[in-house]
Short mmCIF file of C-alpha atoms (C1' of nucleotides) in Angstrom, two decimals:
data_model
loop_
_atom_site.label_atom_id
_atom_site.label_comp_id
_atom_site.label_asym_id
_atom_site.label_seq_id
_atom_site.Cartn_x
_atom_site.Cartn_y
_atom_site.Cartn_z
CA MET A 1 -88.93 66.36 43.41
CA ARG A 2 -89.51 67.09 40.05
CA ILE A 3 -90.83 70.61 39.33
CA LEU A 4 -91.75 72.27 35.58
CA ILE A 5 -90.93 76.05 35.11
CA ILE A 6 -93.16 77.34 32.01
CA GLU A 7 -92.24 80.50 31.27
CA ASP A 8 -90.71 82.00 27.60
CA GLU A 9 -88.12 84.32 28.48
CA GLU A 10 -85.12 82.45 28.52
CA GLY A 11 -83.34 84.49 29.80
CA ILE A 12 -85.51 84.01 33.62
CA LEU A 13 -86.38 80.56 32.62
CA SER A 14 -82.54 78.73 32.62
CA LEU A 15 -81.57 80.98 35.71
CA ILE A 16 -83.90 79.54 37.57
CA LYS A 17 -83.69 76.31 36.01
CA GLU A 18 -80.71 76.30 36.78
CA GLY A 19 -81.23 77.64 40.68
CA LEU A 20 -83.33 74.94 41.43
CA LYS A 21 -81.07 71.92 40.33
CA GLU A 22 -78.50 73.53 41.46
CA GLU A 23 -80.92 72.80 45.23
CA GLY A 24 -81.54 69.20 43.96
CA PHE A 25 -84.34 69.86 42.03
CA ALA A 26 -85.08 67.14 38.99
CA VAL A 27 -86.25 70.31 36.36
CA ASP A 28 -87.98 70.88 33.26
CA GLY A 29 -88.48 74.09 31.59
CA ALA A 30 -91.54 74.86 28.90
CA PRO A 31 -91.56 77.68 26.18
CA ASP A 32 -94.79 78.34 26.35
CA GLY A 33 -98.25 77.48 27.26
CA THR A 34 -99.19 74.66 25.42
CA ARG A 35 -96.34 72.37 25.08
CA GLY A 36 -96.23 73.35 29.14
CA LEU A 37 -99.87 72.19 29.34
CA GLN A 38 -99.20 69.80 27.12
CA MET A 39 -96.53 68.31 29.41
CA ALA A 40 -98.35 69.14 32.26
CA LEU A 41 -101.19 66.72 31.62
CA ASP A 42 -98.58 64.56 30.13
CA ASN A 43 -97.46 62.96 32.67
CA ASN A 44 -100.36 64.16 35.88
CA GLY A 45 -98.67 63.10 38.75
CA LYS A 46 -95.17 63.16 37.37
CA TYR A 47 -94.37 66.74 38.29
CA ASP A 48 -94.29 67.65 42.39
CA LEU A 49 -94.74 71.00 41.60
CA LEU A 50 -95.88 73.91 38.71
CA LEU A 51 -93.76 77.25 38.39
CA VAL A 52 -96.37 78.93 35.47
CA ASP A 53 -95.91 82.41 33.75
CA TRP A 54 -98.96 84.08 33.66
CA MET A 55 -98.48 85.47 30.39
CA LEU A 56 -97.61 83.30 27.53
CA PRO A 57 -97.57 82.80 23.75
CA GLY A 58 -100.09 79.94 23.04
CA ILE A 59 -102.04 78.98 26.14
CA SER A 60 -102.34 81.36 28.88
CA GLY A 61 -100.54 80.49 32.61
CA ILE A 62 -104.48 81.18 33.91
CA GLU A 63 -105.47 78.40 31.59
CA ILE A 64 -103.08 75.96 32.33
CA CYS A 65 -103.41 76.56 36.29
CA ARG A 66 -107.33 76.05 35.28
CA ARG A 67 -106.91 72.41 33.38
CA VAL A 68 -104.60 71.19 35.72
CA ARG A 69 -106.90 71.70 38.61
CA GLN A 70 -109.20 69.51 37.07
CA ALA A 71 -106.66 66.72 36.36
CA ASN A 72 -104.99 67.40 40.04
CA PRO A 73 -106.61 69.24 42.97
CA GLN A 74 -103.10 68.33 44.57
CA VAL A 75 -100.41 69.84 42.59
CA PRO A 76 -99.22 73.17 43.91
CA VAL A 77 -99.20 75.78 41.38
CA ILE A 78 -96.99 78.81 42.18
CA PHE A 79 -97.67 82.06 39.52
CA LEU A 80 -94.53 83.92 38.23
CA THR A 81 -95.71 86.97 36.95
CA ALA A 82 -95.40 90.76 36.34
CA ARG A 83 -98.50 91.55 36.72
CA ASP A 84 -98.70 93.36 39.46
CA MET A 85 -102.87 94.31 40.05
CA VAL A 86 -104.54 92.32 43.45
CA GLN A 87 -107.29 91.30 40.97
CA ASP A 88 -105.16 89.54 39.03
CA THR A 89 -103.19 87.65 42.55
CA VAL A 90 -107.06 87.00 43.63
CA PHE A 91 -107.89 85.99 40.65
CA ALA A 92 -105.34 83.89 40.14
CA LEU A 93 -105.50 82.38 43.94
CA GLU A 94 -108.64 81.64 43.21
CA THR A 95 -108.58 79.97 40.05
CA GLY A 96 -106.72 76.96 41.77
CA ALA A 97 -102.76 79.03 42.35
CA ASN A 98 -101.48 78.20 45.21
CA ASP A 99 -99.25 81.72 45.39
CA TYR A 100 -98.24 84.59 43.46
CA LEU A 101 -95.32 86.07 43.07
CA LYS A 102 -94.46 89.38 41.38
CA LYS A 103 -91.68 89.67 39.04
CA PRO A 104 -88.65 90.82 40.04
CA PHE A 105 -88.61 88.54 43.02
CA SER A 106 -85.18 87.21 44.32
CA PHE A 107 -84.51 83.56 43.89
CA ASP A 108 -84.67 82.56 47.79
CA GLU A 109 -88.17 83.86 48.09
CA LEU A 110 -88.59 82.09 45.27
CA LEU A 111 -86.65 79.41 47.08
CA ALA A 112 -88.56 79.32 50.82
CA ARG A 113 -92.35 79.03 49.13
CA ILE A 114 -91.21 76.45 46.25
CA ARG A 115 -90.25 74.33 49.53
CA VAL A 116 -93.22 75.53 51.90
CA GLN A 117 -95.82 74.32 48.79
CA LEU A 118 -93.50 71.07 49.19
CA ARG A 119 -93.35 70.74 53.18
CA GLY A 120 -95.45 68.19 54.76
CA ARG A 121 -94.75 65.76 52.04
CA ASP A 122 -95.79 61.99 53.06
CA GLU A 123 -95.54 63.76 56.54
CA GLY A 124 -98.57 62.66 59.12
CA THR A 125 -101.56 63.30 56.75
CA ASN A 126 -102.77 61.31 58.70
CA GLN A 127 -103.76 63.34 62.12
CA LEU A 128 -106.93 64.74 62.61
CA ARG A 129 -106.89 67.51 64.78
CA HIS A 130 -109.99 69.29 66.38
CA ARG A 131 -109.50 70.98 69.55
CA ASN A 132 -108.46 69.58 72.74
CA LEU A 133 -108.92 66.48 69.70
CA LEU A 134 -106.39 64.71 68.22
CA MET A 135 -107.32 61.23 66.16
CA ASP A 136 -104.59 59.23 64.67
CA LEU A 137 -105.91 57.47 62.25
CA ASN A 138 -102.06 54.98 61.97
CA LYS A 139 -102.31 54.45 65.50
CA HIS A 140 -106.50 54.15 66.36
CA GLN A 141 -105.78 56.28 68.82
CA VAL A 142 -107.93 59.55 70.01
CA PHE A 143 -106.35 61.43 72.40
CA LEU A 144 -108.14 64.42 74.24
CA ASP A 145 -106.17 67.21 76.38
CA GLY A 146 -103.20 65.04 75.53
CA THR A 147 -104.65 61.74 77.07
CA GLU A 148 -106.29 59.17 75.68
CA VAL A 149 -109.81 57.86 75.18
CA GLN A 150 -110.77 54.70 74.81
CA LEU A 151 -113.16 54.08 71.10
CA THR A 152 -114.42 51.02 70.06
CA GLN A 153 -114.63 50.90 65.83
CA LYS A 154 -117.99 52.52 65.18
CA GLU A 155 -117.32 55.14 67.59
CA PHE A 156 -114.03 55.86 66.41
CA ALA A 157 -115.33 55.51 62.48
CA LEU A 158 -118.76 57.84 63.54
CA LEU A 159 -115.94 60.04 65.07
CA GLU A 160 -113.84 60.10 61.87
CA PHE A 161 -116.74 60.71 59.23
CA LEU A 162 -117.94 63.83 61.80
CA LEU A 163 -114.60 65.33 61.89
CA ARG A 164 -113.82 64.54 58.15
CA ASN A 165 -117.33 66.61 57.13
CA ARG A 166 -116.25 69.33 59.09
CA GLY A 167 -117.65 72.15 59.23
CA LYS A 168 -121.05 70.52 57.15
CA VAL A 169 -123.84 69.10 58.79
CA CYS A 170 -123.54 65.10 58.22
CA SER A 171 -126.83 63.87 57.56
CA ARG A 172 -128.47 60.78 59.09
CA THR A 173 -128.56 58.96 55.78
CA SER A 174 -125.02 59.96 54.51
CA ILE A 175 -123.59 58.73 58.57
CA ILE A 176 -125.65 55.18 58.18
CA GLY A 177 -124.41 55.00 54.54
CA HIS A 178 -120.80 55.82 55.18
CA VAL A 179 -120.05 54.80 58.52
CA TRP A 180 -122.70 51.68 58.39
CA ASP A 181 -122.67 50.96 54.27
CA ILE A 182 -126.51 50.62 54.43
CA HIS A 183 -126.97 52.09 51.31
CA PHE A 184 -131.25 51.98 51.47
CA ASP A 185 -133.74 52.62 53.57
CA TYR A 186 -133.19 52.00 57.35
CA ASP A 187 -135.25 52.33 60.34
CA THR A 188 -133.02 52.56 63.40
CA SER A 189 -131.89 54.32 66.25
CA VAL A 190 -128.55 52.92 66.20
CA ILE A 191 -126.46 56.78 65.08
CA ASP A 192 -128.40 58.15 68.06
CA VAL A 193 -126.99 55.75 70.30
CA TYR A 194 -123.44 56.06 69.14
CA ILE A 195 -123.76 59.96 68.86
CA ASN A 196 -125.14 59.37 73.20
CA ALA A 197 -121.70 57.15 73.49
CA LEU A 198 -119.69 59.66 71.70
CA ARG A 199 -120.64 62.22 73.14
CA LYS A 200 -120.21 60.87 76.55
CA LYS A 201 -116.51 59.73 76.10
CA LEU A 202 -115.32 63.34 74.74
CA ASN A 203 -117.57 66.12 75.29
CA VAL A 204 -115.85 67.89 78.43
CA ASP A 205 -117.36 70.19 80.87
CA GLY A 206 -120.12 70.86 79.14
CA GLN A 207 -118.93 71.26 75.32
CA SER A 208 -120.58 69.79 73.27
CA LEU A 209 -118.43 68.11 70.83
CA ILE A 210 -121.04 66.70 68.59
CA ARG A 211 -123.90 69.63 67.07
CA THR A 212 -127.60 68.20 66.52
CA VAL A 213 -128.69 69.95 63.56
CA ARG A 214 -132.51 69.17 64.13
CA GLY A 215 -134.50 67.45 61.75
CA ILE A 216 -130.76 66.76 59.77
CA GLY A 217 -128.25 65.42 60.59
CA TYR A 218 -125.37 65.51 62.87
CA MET A 219 -122.02 67.87 62.81
CA ILE A 220 -118.44 69.07 64.83
CA SER A 221 -119.11 71.84 66.65
CA GLU A 222 -117.13 74.87 65.53
CA LEU A 223 -117.97 77.21 68.32
CA MET B 1 -114.19 77.55 60.43
CA ARG B 2 -111.81 79.69 63.03
CA ILE B 3 -109.22 82.19 62.73
CA LEU B 4 -106.38 83.67 64.97
CA ILE B 5 -105.53 87.28 64.26
CA ILE B 6 -102.41 88.45 66.78
CA GLU B 7 -101.45 92.15 65.88
CA ASP B 8 -101.14 95.03 68.40
CA GLU B 9 -102.18 97.70 65.69
CA GLU B 10 -105.57 98.15 66.30
CA GLY B 11 -106.98 99.76 63.42
CA ILE B 12 -105.85 96.34 61.28
CA LEU B 13 -106.87 93.94 63.58
CA SER B 14 -110.38 94.81 63.98
CA LEU B 15 -110.47 96.14 60.11
CA ILE B 16 -109.56 92.57 59.34
CA LYS B 17 -111.52 90.81 62.60
CA GLU B 18 -114.81 92.35 60.94
CA GLY B 19 -113.97 91.84 57.38
CA LEU B 20 -113.20 87.99 58.05
CA LYS B 21 -116.63 88.25 59.63
CA GLU B 22 -118.73 89.14 56.88
CA GLU B 23 -117.18 86.56 55.18
CA GLY B 24 -118.11 84.33 57.21
CA PHE B 25 -115.50 83.41 59.53
CA ALA B 26 -114.97 83.27 62.96
CA VAL B 27 -112.33 85.10 64.72
CA ASP B 28 -110.27 85.73 67.72
CA GLY B 29 -108.04 88.45 67.85
CA ALA B 30 -105.39 88.68 69.86
CA PRO B 31 -103.17 92.28 70.75
CA ASP B 32 -99.77 91.40 72.10
CA GLY B 33 -97.81 87.88 71.50
CA THR B 34 -97.98 86.77 74.77
CA ARG B 35 -100.99 86.34 74.92
CA GLY B 36 -102.11 85.47 70.92
CA LEU B 37 -99.13 82.94 72.06
CA GLN B 38 -100.93 81.38 74.76
CA MET B 39 -105.22 81.67 72.73
CA ALA B 40 -103.17 79.62 70.39
CA LEU B 41 -101.49 76.80 72.54
CA ASP B 42 -104.29 76.82 75.40
CA ASN B 43 -106.17 75.92 72.50
CA ASN B 44 -103.76 73.74 70.09
CA GLY B 45 -106.81 73.26 67.28
CA LYS B 46 -109.42 75.11 67.76
CA TYR B 47 -107.96 77.28 65.00
CA ASP B 48 -107.65 76.49 61.19
CA LEU B 49 -105.33 79.40 61.06
CA LEU B 50 -103.36 81.96 62.46
CA LEU B 51 -102.96 85.53 60.82
CA VAL B 52 -99.64 86.87 62.82
CA ASP B 53 -97.75 90.22 63.03
CA TRP B 54 -93.98 89.78 62.73
CA MET B 55 -93.29 92.96 65.34
CA LEU B 56 -95.21 92.09 68.54
CA PRO B 57 -94.93 93.26 71.91
CA GLY B 58 -93.96 90.53 74.35
CA ILE B 59 -93.32 87.18 71.81
CA SER B 60 -92.51 87.89 68.60
CA GLY B 61 -94.75 86.29 65.54
CA ILE B 62 -91.42 85.04 64.75
CA GLU B 63 -91.39 82.88 68.39
CA ILE B 64 -95.08 82.74 68.10
CA CYS B 65 -94.83 80.60 64.41
CA ARG B 66 -91.61 77.99 66.60
CA ARG B 67 -93.65 77.36 69.07
CA VAL B 68 -97.16 77.32 67.86
CA ARG B 69 -95.85 75.08 64.47
CA GLN B 70 -94.11 72.63 67.04
CA ALA B 71 -97.27 71.73 68.59
CA ASN B 72 -99.16 71.37 65.42
CA PRO B 73 -97.05 70.47 62.07
CA GLN B 74 -100.40 71.06 60.37
CA VAL B 75 -101.84 74.23 60.83
CA PRO B 76 -101.29 77.16 58.44
CA VAL B 77 -99.49 80.52 59.81
CA ILE B 78 -99.75 82.97 57.57
CA PHE B 79 -97.12 86.82 58.46
CA LEU B 80 -98.97 90.24 58.13
CA THR B 81 -95.93 92.50 58.58
CA ALA B 82 -94.20 95.70 57.22
CA ARG B 83 -90.76 94.02 57.14
CA ASP B 84 -89.92 93.83 53.29
CA MET B 85 -85.92 92.39 53.01
CA VAL B 86 -86.27 89.08 51.18
CA GLN B 87 -83.93 87.53 53.92
CA ASP B 88 -87.60 88.36 56.27
CA THR B 89 -89.52 86.83 53.85
CA VAL B 90 -87.34 83.72 53.66
CA PHE B 91 -86.85 83.64 57.30
CA ALA B 92 -90.46 83.28 58.40
CA LEU B 93 -91.44 80.72 55.81
CA GLU B 94 -88.01 78.57 56.86
CA THR B 95 -89.67 78.86 60.34
CA GLY B 96 -92.70 77.47 59.69
CA ALA B 97 -94.84 80.16 57.88
CA ASN B 98 -97.23 79.51 55.35
CA ASP B 99 -97.62 82.79 53.08
CA TYR B 100 -96.33 85.81 54.48
CA LEU B 101 -97.97 89.43 53.29
CA LYS B 102 -96.28 92.44 53.48
CA LYS B 103 -98.70 95.70 54.66
CA PRO B 104 -99.73 96.93 53.23
CA PHE B 105 -102.03 94.91 51.74
CA SER B 106 -105.41 94.70 50.25
CA PHE B 107 -107.94 92.62 52.37
CA ASP B 108 -108.74 91.09 49.10
CA GLU B 109 -105.79 90.04 48.52
CA LEU B 110 -105.43 88.71 52.52
CA LEU B 111 -109.00 86.34 51.59
CA ALA B 112 -107.16 85.26 48.60
CA ARG B 113 -104.64 83.72 49.91
CA ILE B 114 -106.54 82.77 53.16
CA ARG B 115 -109.31 80.57 51.43
CA VAL B 116 -105.74 79.27 49.41
CA GLN B 117 -104.40 77.70 52.62
CA LEU B 118 -107.91 76.54 53.67
CA ARG B 119 -109.11 75.08 50.24
CA GLY B 120 -109.24 71.57 50.83
CA ARG B 121 -110.83 72.12 53.85
CA ASP B 122 -113.03 74.93 53.18
CA GLU B 123 -114.00 73.08 49.93
CA GLY B 124 -117.91 74.21 48.61
CA THR B 125 -118.21 76.18 51.21
CA ASN B 126 -121.75 76.71 50.02
CA GLN B 127 -123.38 79.80 51.28
CA LEU B 128 -126.30 82.47 50.73
CA ARG B 129 -126.20 86.48 51.00
CA HIS B 130 -128.20 88.59 50.78
CA ARG B 131 -127.48 92.64 53.02
CA ASN B 132 -126.17 91.82 55.93
CA LEU B 133 -127.91 88.25 56.05
CA LEU B 134 -125.72 85.27 55.48
CA MET B 135 -127.53 81.80 54.89
CA ASP B 136 -124.40 78.87 55.08
CA LEU B 137 -126.49 76.27 53.65
CA ASN B 138 -123.59 73.04 55.11
CA LYS B 139 -123.58 74.46 58.12
CA HIS B 140 -127.36 74.77 58.30
CA GLN B 141 -126.72 77.91 60.17
CA VAL B 142 -127.74 81.50 59.66
CA PHE B 143 -126.28 84.85 60.19
CA LEU B 144 -127.82 88.52 60.36
CA ASP B 145 -124.58 91.15 61.33
CA GLY B 146 -122.61 87.85 62.46
CA THR B 147 -124.68 86.59 65.42
CA GLU B 148 -126.72 83.74 64.49
CA VAL B 149 -130.02 83.33 64.69
CA GLN B 150 -131.40 80.00 65.61
CA LEU B 151 -134.23 79.08 62.23
CA THR B 152 -136.30 75.69 62.10
CA GLN B 153 -135.77 73.52 59.57
CA LYS B 154 -139.12 74.66 57.79
CA GLU B 155 -138.18 78.75 58.44
CA PHE B 156 -134.87 77.21 56.78
CA ALA B 157 -136.71 75.76 54.07
CA LEU B 158 -138.78 78.26 53.38
CA LEU B 159 -135.95 81.47 53.64
CA GLU B 160 -133.80 79.50 51.45
CA PHE B 161 -136.31 78.77 48.77
CA LEU B 162 -136.75 82.30 49.23
CA LEU B 163 -133.20 84.08 48.91
CA ARG B 164 -132.90 81.86 45.95
CA ASN B 165 -135.11 83.13 44.17
CA ARG B 166 -134.07 86.39 44.71
CA GLY B 167 -135.79 89.80 43.21
CA LYS B 168 -139.38 87.50 41.41
CA VAL B 169 -142.07 86.95 43.30
CA CYS B 170 -142.89 83.73 44.62
CA SER B 171 -146.25 82.67 44.64
CA ARG B 172 -148.07 80.25 47.61
CA THR B 173 -148.40 78.04 45.48
CA SER B 174 -144.45 77.81 44.28
CA ILE B 175 -144.07 78.05 48.01
CA ILE B 176 -146.08 75.50 49.20
CA GLY B 177 -145.18 73.00 46.11
CA HIS B 178 -141.05 73.42 46.51
CA VAL B 179 -141.01 73.72 50.77
CA TRP B 180 -143.76 71.81 51.58
CA ASP B 181 -144.02 68.91 48.84
CA ILE B 182 -147.74 69.51 48.58
CA HIS B 183 -148.22 69.72 44.45
CA PHE B 184 -152.10 69.77 44.51
CA ASP B 185 -154.19 72.37 46.40
CA TYR B 186 -153.98 73.23 49.94
CA ASP B 187 -155.87 75.07 52.10
CA THR B 188 -154.41 76.33 55.12
CA SER B 189 -152.07 78.96 56.43
CA VAL B 190 -148.93 77.28 57.03
CA ILE B 191 -146.85 79.81 54.97
CA ASP B 192 -148.36 82.71 56.24
CA VAL B 193 -147.60 81.01 59.89
CA TYR B 194 -144.30 80.39 59.13
CA ILE B 195 -143.86 83.69 57.05
CA ASN B 196 -144.20 85.67 60.32
CA ALA B 197 -141.66 83.73 62.28
CA LEU B 198 -139.17 84.71 59.66
CA ARG B 199 -140.26 88.26 60.09
CA LYS B 200 -139.75 88.05 63.96
CA LYS B 201 -136.64 86.68 64.31
CA LEU B 202 -134.79 88.79 61.11
CA ASN B 203 -136.41 92.18 61.08
CA VAL B 204 -134.57 94.10 62.27
CA ASP B 205 -135.28 98.31 63.58
CA GLY B 206 -138.79 97.72 61.27
CA GLN B 207 -136.72 96.95 58.29
CA SER B 208 -138.52 94.25 56.94
CA LEU B 209 -136.50 91.43 55.30
CA ILE B 210 -139.68 89.83 53.20
CA ARG B 211 -142.09 91.63 51.45
CA THR B 212 -145.60 90.73 50.99
CA VAL B 213 -147.40 91.36 47.65
CA ARG B 214 -150.32 91.36 47.92
CA GLY B 215 -152.47 88.58 46.07
CA ILE B 216 -149.40 87.16 45.49
CA GLY B 217 -147.54 85.72 47.55
CA TYR B 218 -144.17 87.27 49.00
CA MET B 219 -139.82 88.38 47.55
CA ILE B 220 -137.08 88.77 48.97
CA SER B 221 -137.10 93.04 49.59
CA GLU B 222 -134.61 94.70 46.78
CA LEU B 223 -133.91 97.71 48.69
"C1'" DG C 1 -116.89 23.67 70.52
"C1'" DG C 2 -118.12 26.72 74.83
"C1'" DT C 3 -117.49 30.63 78.13
"C1'" DC C 4 -116.88 34.99 78.88
"C1'" DG C 5 -116.69 39.67 77.28
"C1'" DA C 6 -116.93 42.95 74.83
"C1'" DT C 7 -118.90 45.30 71.57
"C1'" DT C 8 -123.33 45.81 68.00
"C1'" DT C 9 -128.10 46.19 67.76
"C1'" DT C 10 -133.08 46.41 68.81
"C1'" DA C 11 -137.05 48.08 71.73
"C1'" DA C 12 -139.63 51.25 73.65
"C1'" DG C 13 -140.37 55.20 77.06
"C1'" DC C 14 -139.59 59.52 77.95
"C1'" DA C 15 -138.97 64.75 76.70
"C1'" DA C 16 -138.96 68.65 74.08
"C1'" DA C 17 -138.72 71.04 69.41
"C1'" DT C 18 -141.13 72.30 65.64
"C1'" DC C 19 -145.11 72.12 62.69
"C1'" DT C 20 -149.55 72.40 62.09
"C1'" DT C 21 -154.57 74.35 62.59
"C1'" DA C 22 -157.66 77.42 63.19
"C1'" DA C 23 -159.91 81.62 65.16
"C1'" DG C 24 -159.95 86.46 65.98
"C1'" DA C 25 -157.49 90.57 64.74
"C1'" DA C 26 -155.95 93.77 61.46
"C1'" DT C 27 -154.81 95.32 56.91
"C1'" DT C 28 -155.21 96.84 52.57
"C1'" DA C 29 -157.87 97.01 47.78
"C1'" DA C 30 -161.68 98.85 45.74
"C1'" DT D 1 -167.87 100.28 53.92
"C1'" DT D 2 -166.82 96.29 52.64
"C1'" DA D 3 -164.85 91.79 51.92
"C1'" DA D 4 -160.62 90.02 50.41
"C1'" DT D 5 -156.63 88.57 52.58
"C1'" DT D 6 -152.53 88.46 55.30
"C1'" DC D 7 -151.20 88.70 60.27
"C1'" DT D 8 -150.97 86.64 64.49
"C1'" DT D 9 -151.56 84.00 68.47
"C1'" DA D 10 -152.42 79.15 71.04
"C1'" DA D 11 -153.18 75.17 71.64
"C1'" DG D 12 -152.55 70.58 70.40
"C1'" DA D 13 -150.98 67.05 67.06
"C1'" DT D 14 -146.87 65.47 65.45
"C1'" DT D 15 -141.86 64.01 64.85
"C1'" DT D 16 -137.59 63.69 66.16
"C1'" DG D 17 -133.97 63.30 69.71
"C1'" DC D 18 -132.12 61.51 74.49
"C1'" DT D 19 -132.11 58.04 77.00
"C1'" DT D 20 -131.18 53.54 78.97
"C1'" DA D 21 -131.48 48.40 79.44
"C1'" DA D 22 -131.95 44.39 77.18
"C1'" DA D 23 -130.77 40.91 73.19
"C1'" DA D 24 -127.96 39.80 69.91
"C1'" DT D 25 -123.76 39.28 67.97
"C1'" DC D 26 -118.51 39.07 67.70
"C1'" DG D 27 -114.05 37.11 69.04
"C1'" DA D 28 -110.57 35.74 71.42
"C1'" DC D 29 -109.13 32.08 74.28
"C1'" DC D 30 -109.34 27.67 76.63
#
DNA sequence: GGTCGATTTTAAGCAAATCTTAAGAATTAA
DNA sequence: TTAATTCTTAAGATTTGCTTAAAATCGACC
């Protein structure tokens, strides 16, 4: 795990750097915003996590955060800063930071928060869950309340698509495009048939998993 | 997005609950550890995020966190607690919590930290708000004071148009053009009929949401 | 290559929700 | 008071989605 620290106070920088090295991380440091951003962007993907001070000579931490997010939406960014207003915290988090630590902080807490961010790396991101439904994309299996439900390929693909888009209505056009690979006008009721099949297999005690939005499409019910 | 709050102080519980509902989340509350854990486990996967107080009657927050993690490694858990020792924070984070907020905290910060955890899933929430009205364009749902109002497609489209043009009068011509896609002369009273329908569904206690500007058109009332 | 079973697609009838029309009632401005 | 505009209602037309069954396609196996 490689971490980049962007911090201008030399004492803090070396303190964290040494501490993290002892914990087995590979650590690079940048003493100002300009070089920090450059290092982060130049080898985008190289770092597994960024520690960024808010107030920096050159480019500010916020700007670094924004630019890094643009280039890479995944990499966790933790702010380390003396600024202590609620607005600052909120602003930083909304700009794309994953956590925000107020100075002075304890090294142990920093370490714990770093571990939280790195937790779950290459751990089963291959499962989709929703309520009592578990979809294992590797094993190509679906479980309802722990017992397996047999789905056909198309049923599986459709359910996966709906689940991945949980929270928004999927239009028939987008469904037919993503699940059936038809990118032009279509005139068929396959979708209805498959929705019907899924409902039959997945609905328990009247609880409908799939909500119909008349005139628009379908979505996973949030209720 | 559905959130479970496990918190025994009634004031805090209802405060957070209402606040989050206003932000468009579905929220459940549990007043003690036993029931909280039960709710979390009974419908594992139902909740997208857990807010947990550390000190609870019944089962402690830490224990809840541990058990929930066991059942579901994905769901984010945020601790809300008065305990303020560094060891506590570290302990909670190591036990599986994703974040740790010390009381008293600001609601805005809580909200921002929740959004961080849900980021990627919650991404691109597309909402229009006006007073006690919340329009979720992704889910194609409308909420008035937190409870859903069923709108048809046309009603929805009309309301969206008015809301997007909040503050200015929408002429019948522009409405028929944008909502009905009629770009030539028309001779119909559909608009009136739909305005009527919207008013019936959305007006509470005489407060009219949609104002008639005689001879011109309609607009969302700014009052 | 042929056969059987499973899966996918098409088609059609039915039911229900939604949209539109139209006409009379109510309201407003001059 | 009057004429124009807007509101309200309800019925008929249309669209949309559900369900079912049968036809077409695919794939494994002999």
